[in-house]
CSV table of C-alpha atoms in Angstrom, one decimal:
chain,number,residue,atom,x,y,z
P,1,UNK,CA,0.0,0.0,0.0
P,2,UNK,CA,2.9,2.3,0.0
P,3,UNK,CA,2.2,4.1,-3.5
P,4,UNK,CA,-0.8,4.4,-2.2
P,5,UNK,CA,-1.5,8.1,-2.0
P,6,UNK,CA,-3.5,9.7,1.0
P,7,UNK,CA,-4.1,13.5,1.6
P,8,UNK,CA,-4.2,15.0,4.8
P,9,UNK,CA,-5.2,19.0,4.5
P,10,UNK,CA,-4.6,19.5,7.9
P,11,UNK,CA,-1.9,18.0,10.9
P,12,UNK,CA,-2.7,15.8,13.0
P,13,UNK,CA,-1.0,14.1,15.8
P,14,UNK,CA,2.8,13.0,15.0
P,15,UNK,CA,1.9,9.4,15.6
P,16,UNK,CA,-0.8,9.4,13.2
P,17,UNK,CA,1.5,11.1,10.5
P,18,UNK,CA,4.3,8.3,11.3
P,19,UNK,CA,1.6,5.8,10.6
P,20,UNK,CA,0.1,6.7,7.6
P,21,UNK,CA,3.9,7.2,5.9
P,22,UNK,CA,5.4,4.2,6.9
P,23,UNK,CA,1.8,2.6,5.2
P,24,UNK,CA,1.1,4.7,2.5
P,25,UNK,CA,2.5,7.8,0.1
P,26,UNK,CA,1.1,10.3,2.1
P,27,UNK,CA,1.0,14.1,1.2
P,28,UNK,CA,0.3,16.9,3.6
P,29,UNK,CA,-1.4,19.5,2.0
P,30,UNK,CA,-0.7,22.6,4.7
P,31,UNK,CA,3.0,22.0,3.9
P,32,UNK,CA,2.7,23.1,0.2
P,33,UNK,CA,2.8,26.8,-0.7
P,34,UNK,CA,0.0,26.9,-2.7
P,35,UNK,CA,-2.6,24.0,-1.9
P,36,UNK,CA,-4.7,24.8,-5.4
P,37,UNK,CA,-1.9,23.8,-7.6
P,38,UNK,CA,-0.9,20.9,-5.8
P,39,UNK,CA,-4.5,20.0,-6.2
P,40,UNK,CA,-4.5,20.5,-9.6
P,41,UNK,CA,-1.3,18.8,-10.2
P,42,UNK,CA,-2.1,15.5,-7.7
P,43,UNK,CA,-5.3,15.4,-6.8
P,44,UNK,CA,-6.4,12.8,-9.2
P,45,UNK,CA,-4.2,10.1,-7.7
P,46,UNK,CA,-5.6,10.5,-4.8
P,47,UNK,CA,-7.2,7.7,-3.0
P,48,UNK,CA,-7.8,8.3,0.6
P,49,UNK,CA,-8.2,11.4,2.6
P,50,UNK,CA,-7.3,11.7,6.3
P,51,UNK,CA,-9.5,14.6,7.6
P,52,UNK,CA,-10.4,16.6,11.1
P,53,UNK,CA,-11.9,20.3,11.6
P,54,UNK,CA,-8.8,22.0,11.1
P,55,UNK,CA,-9.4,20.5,7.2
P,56,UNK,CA,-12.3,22.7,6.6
P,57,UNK,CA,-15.6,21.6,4.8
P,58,UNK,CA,-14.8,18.2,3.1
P,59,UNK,CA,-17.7,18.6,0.6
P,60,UNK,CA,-18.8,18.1,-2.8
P,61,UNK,CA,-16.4,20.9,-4.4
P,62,UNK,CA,-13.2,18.9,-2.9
P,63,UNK,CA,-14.3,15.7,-4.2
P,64,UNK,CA,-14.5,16.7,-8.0
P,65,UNK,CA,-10.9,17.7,-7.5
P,66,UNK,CA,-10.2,14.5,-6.3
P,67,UNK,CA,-12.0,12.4,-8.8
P,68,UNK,CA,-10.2,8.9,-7.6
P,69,UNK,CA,-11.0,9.4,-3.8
P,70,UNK,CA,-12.3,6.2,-2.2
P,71,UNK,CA,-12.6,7.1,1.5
P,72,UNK,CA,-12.5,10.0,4.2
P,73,UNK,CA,-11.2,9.1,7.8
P,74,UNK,CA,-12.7,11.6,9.8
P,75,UNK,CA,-10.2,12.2,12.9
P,76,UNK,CA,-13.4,12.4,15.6
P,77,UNK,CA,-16.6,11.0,15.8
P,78,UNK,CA,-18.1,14.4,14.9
P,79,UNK,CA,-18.5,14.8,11.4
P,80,UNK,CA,-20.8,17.8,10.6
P,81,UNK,CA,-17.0,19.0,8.6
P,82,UNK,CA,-17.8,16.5,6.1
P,83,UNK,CA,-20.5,16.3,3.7
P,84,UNK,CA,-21.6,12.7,3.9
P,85,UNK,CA,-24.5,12.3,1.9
P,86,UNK,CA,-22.4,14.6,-1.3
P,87,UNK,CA,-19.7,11.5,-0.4
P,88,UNK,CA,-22.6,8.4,-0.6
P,89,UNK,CA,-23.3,10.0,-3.7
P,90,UNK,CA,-19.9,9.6,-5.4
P,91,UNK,CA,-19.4,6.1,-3.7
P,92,UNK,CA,-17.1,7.3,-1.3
P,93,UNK,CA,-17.0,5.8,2.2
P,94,UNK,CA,-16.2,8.2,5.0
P,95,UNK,CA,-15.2,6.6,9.0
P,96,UNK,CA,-14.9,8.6,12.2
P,97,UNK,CA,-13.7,7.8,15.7
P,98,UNK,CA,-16.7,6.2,17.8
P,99,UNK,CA,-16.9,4.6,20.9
P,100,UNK,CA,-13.1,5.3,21.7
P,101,UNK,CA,-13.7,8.9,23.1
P,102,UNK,CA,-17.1,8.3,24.8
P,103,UNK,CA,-15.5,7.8,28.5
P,104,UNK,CA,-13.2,10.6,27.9
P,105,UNK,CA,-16.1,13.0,26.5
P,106,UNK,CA,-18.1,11.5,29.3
P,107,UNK,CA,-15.7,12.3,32.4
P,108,UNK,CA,-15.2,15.6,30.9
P,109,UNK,CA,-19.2,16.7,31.2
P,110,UNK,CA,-19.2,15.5,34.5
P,111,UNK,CA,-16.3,18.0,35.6
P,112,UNK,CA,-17.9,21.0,33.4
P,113,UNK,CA,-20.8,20.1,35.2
P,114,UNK,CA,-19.9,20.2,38.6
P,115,UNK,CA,-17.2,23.4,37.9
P,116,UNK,CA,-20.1,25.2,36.6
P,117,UNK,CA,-22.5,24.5,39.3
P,118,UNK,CA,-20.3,25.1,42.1
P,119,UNK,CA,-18.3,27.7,40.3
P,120,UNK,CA,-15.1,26.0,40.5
P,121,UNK,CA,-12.9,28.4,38.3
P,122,UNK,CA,-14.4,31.5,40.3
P,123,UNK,CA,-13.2,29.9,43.2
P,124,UNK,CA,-9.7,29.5,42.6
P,125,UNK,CA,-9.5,32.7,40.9
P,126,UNK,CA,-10.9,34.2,44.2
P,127,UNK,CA,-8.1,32.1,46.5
P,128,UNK,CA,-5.1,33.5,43.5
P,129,UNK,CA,-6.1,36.9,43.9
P,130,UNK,CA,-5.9,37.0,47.4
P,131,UNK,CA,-9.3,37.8,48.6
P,132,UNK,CA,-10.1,34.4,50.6
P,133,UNK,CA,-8.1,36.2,53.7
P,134,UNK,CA,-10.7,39.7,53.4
P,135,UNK,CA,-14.2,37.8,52.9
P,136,UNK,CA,-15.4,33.9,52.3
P,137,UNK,CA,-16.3,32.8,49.2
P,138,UNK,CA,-19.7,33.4,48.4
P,139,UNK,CA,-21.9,30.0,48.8
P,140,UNK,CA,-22.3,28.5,45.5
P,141,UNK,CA,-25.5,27.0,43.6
P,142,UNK,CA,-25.9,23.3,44.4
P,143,UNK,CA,-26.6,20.0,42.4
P,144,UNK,CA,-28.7,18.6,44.9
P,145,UNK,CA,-32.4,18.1,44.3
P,146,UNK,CA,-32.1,18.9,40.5
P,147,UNK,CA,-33.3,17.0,37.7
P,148,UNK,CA,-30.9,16.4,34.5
P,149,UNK,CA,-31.9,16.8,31.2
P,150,UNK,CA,-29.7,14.8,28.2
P,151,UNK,CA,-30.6,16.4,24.5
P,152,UNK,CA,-29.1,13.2,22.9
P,153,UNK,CA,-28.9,9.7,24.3
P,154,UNK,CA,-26.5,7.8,22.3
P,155,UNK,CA,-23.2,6.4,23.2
P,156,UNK,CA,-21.8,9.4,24.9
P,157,UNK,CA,-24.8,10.5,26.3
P,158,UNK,CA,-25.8,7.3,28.3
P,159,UNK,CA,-22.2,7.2,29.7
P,160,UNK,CA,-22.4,10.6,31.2
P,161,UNK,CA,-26.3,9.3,32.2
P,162,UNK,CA,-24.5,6.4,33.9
P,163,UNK,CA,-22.3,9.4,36.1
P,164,UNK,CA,-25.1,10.6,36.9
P,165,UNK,CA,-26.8,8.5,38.3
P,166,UNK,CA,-24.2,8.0,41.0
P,167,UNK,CA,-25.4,11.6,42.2
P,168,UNK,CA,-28.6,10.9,43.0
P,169,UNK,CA,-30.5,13.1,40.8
P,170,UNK,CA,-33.2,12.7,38.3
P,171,UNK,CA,-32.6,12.0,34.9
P,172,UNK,CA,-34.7,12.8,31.5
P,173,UNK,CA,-34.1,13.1,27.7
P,174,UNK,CA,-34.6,14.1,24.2
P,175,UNK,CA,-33.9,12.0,21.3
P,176,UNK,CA,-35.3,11.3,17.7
P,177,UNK,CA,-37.3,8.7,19.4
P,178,UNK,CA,-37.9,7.4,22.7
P,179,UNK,CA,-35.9,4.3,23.7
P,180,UNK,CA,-37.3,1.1,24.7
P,181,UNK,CA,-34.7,0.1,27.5
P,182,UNK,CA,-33.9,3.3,29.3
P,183,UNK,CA,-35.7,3.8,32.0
P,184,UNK,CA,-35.1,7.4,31.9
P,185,UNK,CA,-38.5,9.9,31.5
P,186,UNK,CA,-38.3,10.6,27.7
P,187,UNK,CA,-39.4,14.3,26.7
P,188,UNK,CA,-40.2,14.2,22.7
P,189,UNK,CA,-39.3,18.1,22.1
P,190,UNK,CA,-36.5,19.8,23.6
P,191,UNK,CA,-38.2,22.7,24.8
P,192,UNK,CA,-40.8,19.7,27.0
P,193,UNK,CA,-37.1,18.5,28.0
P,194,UNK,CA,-35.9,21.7,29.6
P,195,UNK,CA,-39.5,22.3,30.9
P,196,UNK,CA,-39.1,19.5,33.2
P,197,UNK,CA,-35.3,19.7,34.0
P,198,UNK,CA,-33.3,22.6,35.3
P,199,UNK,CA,-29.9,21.3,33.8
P,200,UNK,CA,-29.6,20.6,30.0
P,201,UNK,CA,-26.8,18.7,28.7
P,202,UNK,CA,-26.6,18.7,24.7
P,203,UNK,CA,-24.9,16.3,23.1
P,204,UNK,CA,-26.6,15.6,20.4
P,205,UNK,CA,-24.1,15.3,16.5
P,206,UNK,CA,-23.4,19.1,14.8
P,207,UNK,CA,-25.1,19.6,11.0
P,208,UNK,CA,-28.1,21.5,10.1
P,209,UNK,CA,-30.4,18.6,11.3
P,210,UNK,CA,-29.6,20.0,15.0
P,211,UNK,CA,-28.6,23.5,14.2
P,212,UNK,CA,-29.8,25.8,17.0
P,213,UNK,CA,-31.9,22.8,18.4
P,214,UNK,CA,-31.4,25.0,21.8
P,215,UNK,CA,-32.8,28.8,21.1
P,216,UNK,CA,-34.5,31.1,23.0
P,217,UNK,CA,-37.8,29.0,24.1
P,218,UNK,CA,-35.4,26.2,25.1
P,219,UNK,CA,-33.6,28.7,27.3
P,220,UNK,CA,-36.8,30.1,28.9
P,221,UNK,CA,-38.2,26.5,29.7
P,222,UNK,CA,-35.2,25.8,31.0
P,223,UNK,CA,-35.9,28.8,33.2
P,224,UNK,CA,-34.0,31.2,36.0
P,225,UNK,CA,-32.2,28.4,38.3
P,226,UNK,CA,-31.2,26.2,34.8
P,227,UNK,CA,-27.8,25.0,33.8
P,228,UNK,CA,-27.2,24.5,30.2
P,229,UNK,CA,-23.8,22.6,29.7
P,230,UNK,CA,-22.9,22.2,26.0
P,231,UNK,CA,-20.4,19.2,24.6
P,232,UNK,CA,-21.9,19.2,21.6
P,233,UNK,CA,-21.1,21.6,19.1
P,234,UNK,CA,-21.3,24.9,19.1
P,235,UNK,CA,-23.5,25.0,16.1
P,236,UNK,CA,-26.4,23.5,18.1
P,237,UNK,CA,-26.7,26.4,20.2
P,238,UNK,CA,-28.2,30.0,19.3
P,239,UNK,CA,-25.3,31.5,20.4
P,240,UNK,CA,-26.1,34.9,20.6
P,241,UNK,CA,-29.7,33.9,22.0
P,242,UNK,CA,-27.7,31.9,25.0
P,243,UNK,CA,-25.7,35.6,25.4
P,244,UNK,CA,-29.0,37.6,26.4
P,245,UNK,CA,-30.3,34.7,28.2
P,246,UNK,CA,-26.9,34.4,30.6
P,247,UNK,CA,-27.2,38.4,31.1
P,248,UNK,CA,-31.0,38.8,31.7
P,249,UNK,CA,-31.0,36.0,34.5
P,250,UNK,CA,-33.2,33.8,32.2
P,251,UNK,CA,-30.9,31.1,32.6
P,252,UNK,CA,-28.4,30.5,35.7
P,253,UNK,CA,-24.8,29.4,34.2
P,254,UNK,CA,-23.6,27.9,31.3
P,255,UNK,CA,-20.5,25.4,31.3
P,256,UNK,CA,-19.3,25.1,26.9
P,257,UNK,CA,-16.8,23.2,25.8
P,258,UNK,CA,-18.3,24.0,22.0
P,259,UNK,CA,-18.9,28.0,20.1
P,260,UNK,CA,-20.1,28.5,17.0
P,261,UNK,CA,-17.1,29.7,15.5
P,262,UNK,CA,-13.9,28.2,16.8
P,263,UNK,CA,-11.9,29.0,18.1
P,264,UNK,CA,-13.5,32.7,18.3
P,265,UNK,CA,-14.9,33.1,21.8
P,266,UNK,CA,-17.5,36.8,21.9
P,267,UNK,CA,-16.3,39.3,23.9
P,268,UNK,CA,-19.7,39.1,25.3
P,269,UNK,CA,-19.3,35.8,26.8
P,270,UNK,CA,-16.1,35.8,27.6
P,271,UNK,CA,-17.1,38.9,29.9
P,272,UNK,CA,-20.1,36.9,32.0
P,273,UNK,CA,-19.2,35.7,35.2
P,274,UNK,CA,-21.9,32.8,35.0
P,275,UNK,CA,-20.1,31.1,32.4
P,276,UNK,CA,-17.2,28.4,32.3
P,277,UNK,CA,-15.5,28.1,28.9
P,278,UNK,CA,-13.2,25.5,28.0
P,279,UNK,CA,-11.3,25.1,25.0
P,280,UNK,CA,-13.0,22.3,23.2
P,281,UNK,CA,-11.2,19.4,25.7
P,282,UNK,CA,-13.7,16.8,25.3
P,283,UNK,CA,-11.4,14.1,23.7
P,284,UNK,CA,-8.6,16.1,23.9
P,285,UNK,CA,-6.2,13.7,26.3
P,286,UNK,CA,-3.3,12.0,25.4
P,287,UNK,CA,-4.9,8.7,25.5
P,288,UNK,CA,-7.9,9.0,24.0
P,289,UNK,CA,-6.6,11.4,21.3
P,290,UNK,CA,-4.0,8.5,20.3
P,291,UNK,CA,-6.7,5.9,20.6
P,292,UNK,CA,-8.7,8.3,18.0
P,293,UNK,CA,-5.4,8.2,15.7
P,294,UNK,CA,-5.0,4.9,15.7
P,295,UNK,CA,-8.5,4.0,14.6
P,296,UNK,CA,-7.8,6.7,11.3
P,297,UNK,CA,-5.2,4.9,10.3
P,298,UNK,CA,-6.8,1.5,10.9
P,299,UNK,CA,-10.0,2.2,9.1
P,300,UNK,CA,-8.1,3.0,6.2
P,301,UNK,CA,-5.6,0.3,6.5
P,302,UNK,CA,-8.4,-1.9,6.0
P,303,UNK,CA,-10.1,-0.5,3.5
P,304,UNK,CA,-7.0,-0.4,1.5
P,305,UNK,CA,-6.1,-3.4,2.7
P,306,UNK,CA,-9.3,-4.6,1.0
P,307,UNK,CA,-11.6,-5.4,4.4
P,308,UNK,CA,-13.8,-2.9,4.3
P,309,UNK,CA,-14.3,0.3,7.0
P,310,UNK,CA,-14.0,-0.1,10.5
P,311,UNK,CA,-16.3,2.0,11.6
P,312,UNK,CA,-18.6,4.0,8.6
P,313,UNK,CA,-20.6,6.6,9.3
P,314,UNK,CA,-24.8,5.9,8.8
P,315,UNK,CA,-24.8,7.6,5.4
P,316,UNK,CA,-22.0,5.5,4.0
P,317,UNK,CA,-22.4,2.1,5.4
């Protein structure tokens, strides 16, 4: 498989790139000065294409410039980058990263959760610029007596609902559908969801299927002691919607992990004390990032190796 060429528009981790050019002729696309012409000049010996968000849209206009493309391995198992249906079209399979971030993702929510609740980050700013010494800290929200709402209940979803449960709070949904063997109280809109919860946990897949699924009736329901915590992507929040709401007091905190347009943070939220931002960490450790690596070069080690995808996405399967 080694004259096998594979493009990768954007880096990735160095032990991905040592794997896919010790398997194949890989060609990193950031490296040349001017990615058109290289394009131009390779792109129809292209076969594979090793892709992530710092790629850009992987849509129909790429693929007619690579006209011998036979897969996309998505580095994630977000894919909302990558137009899937425009690839099923062409016959090209595309692959992302399930399962191997879910705990990671999982743990993650649980600690935006509890730092945004209890105002964690306030609370060691307070203690580093010495005011503990002049004044306690102020006495924080609690998690105690609330009930959880999860926009999304797939993999990731019921892992952090598994957490959960280990804090002895109520739990509730939203989905596509209800699910026969949770026992969890299903909600069938979003805006019933946060109606009955006053925490809202989205983590639900980015595209215009779920874009600004949470808007401004979603933050009402969700109402003047509600937590929204967002893992998602920032696409499936009304961003500038969620700004009013965090200043007016129609909502309590936010935790995000997810903006709209990353890695841009407004000024607006970035001045709200009620908010916790992180910088997109869901997957991002070193384990679960090389574990995510590894299955990229795997799935297309086997479908160049003539066994198929590992792990396709619904629209390619």
């Amino acid at each position: 498989m080694t004259d096998t060429a594979i493009l990768m528009p954007a880096p990735m981790p160095a032990a991905v790139i040592d794997a896919l050019d010790r398997r194949f002729a890989l060609h990193r696309l950031w490296e040349q000065p001017d990615a058109g012409a290289f394009l131009a000049d390779h792109g129809a010996a292209i076969r594979g294409l090793a892709a992530n968000t710092l790629a850009g849209r992987v849509d129909a206009a790429l693929f007619d410039r690579l006209p011998a493309l036979e897969i996309v391995a998505n580095f994630g198992v977000g894919y909302d980058n990558i137009d899937a249906r425009a690839a099923a079209d062409r016959g090209i399979m595309v692959t992302n990263t399930p399962g191997v971030l879910d705990a990671e993702v999982a743990d993650l929510t649980i600690g935006l959760l509890l730092a945004t609740i209890r105002r964690l980050p306030q609370a060691d700013r307070y203690v580093r610029e010495g005011r503990w010494p002049h004044a306690p800290f102020p006495l924080s929200p609690t998690l105690r007596g609330r009930t959880i709402g999860i926009l999304g209940l797939g993999a990731i979803g019921k892992q952090i609902a598994r957490r959960l449960e280990g804090f002895d709070v109520r739990l509730a949904y939203h989905g596509r559908s209800r699910q026969a063997d949770v026992a969890y109280d299903y909600h069938d809109t979003p805006v019933a969801l946060a109606t009955a919860c006053d925490v809202l946990i989205a983590i639900v897949p980015g595209g215009g299927g779920t874009r600004h699924l949470i808007d401004a009736d979603v933050l009402r329901a969700l109402g003047a002691n509600g937590v929204l915590v967002n893992v998602a992507r920032g696409s499936v929040v009304d961003e500038p919607a969620l700004i009013e709401a965090l200043q007016s007091g129609t909502i309590l905190a936010a935790g995000l992990d997810v903006y709209a347009d990353e890695p841009s943070v407004p000024d607006a939220l970035l001045a709200l004390p009620n908010v916790v931002l992180l910088p997109h960490l869901g997957s991002a450790s070193e384990h679960t990032r090389a574990a995510m690596g590894q299955l990229v070069v795997d799935n297309l080690t086997s479908w160049f190796g003539g066994h198929g995808p590992l792990t396709p996405v619904p629209e390619t399967a």
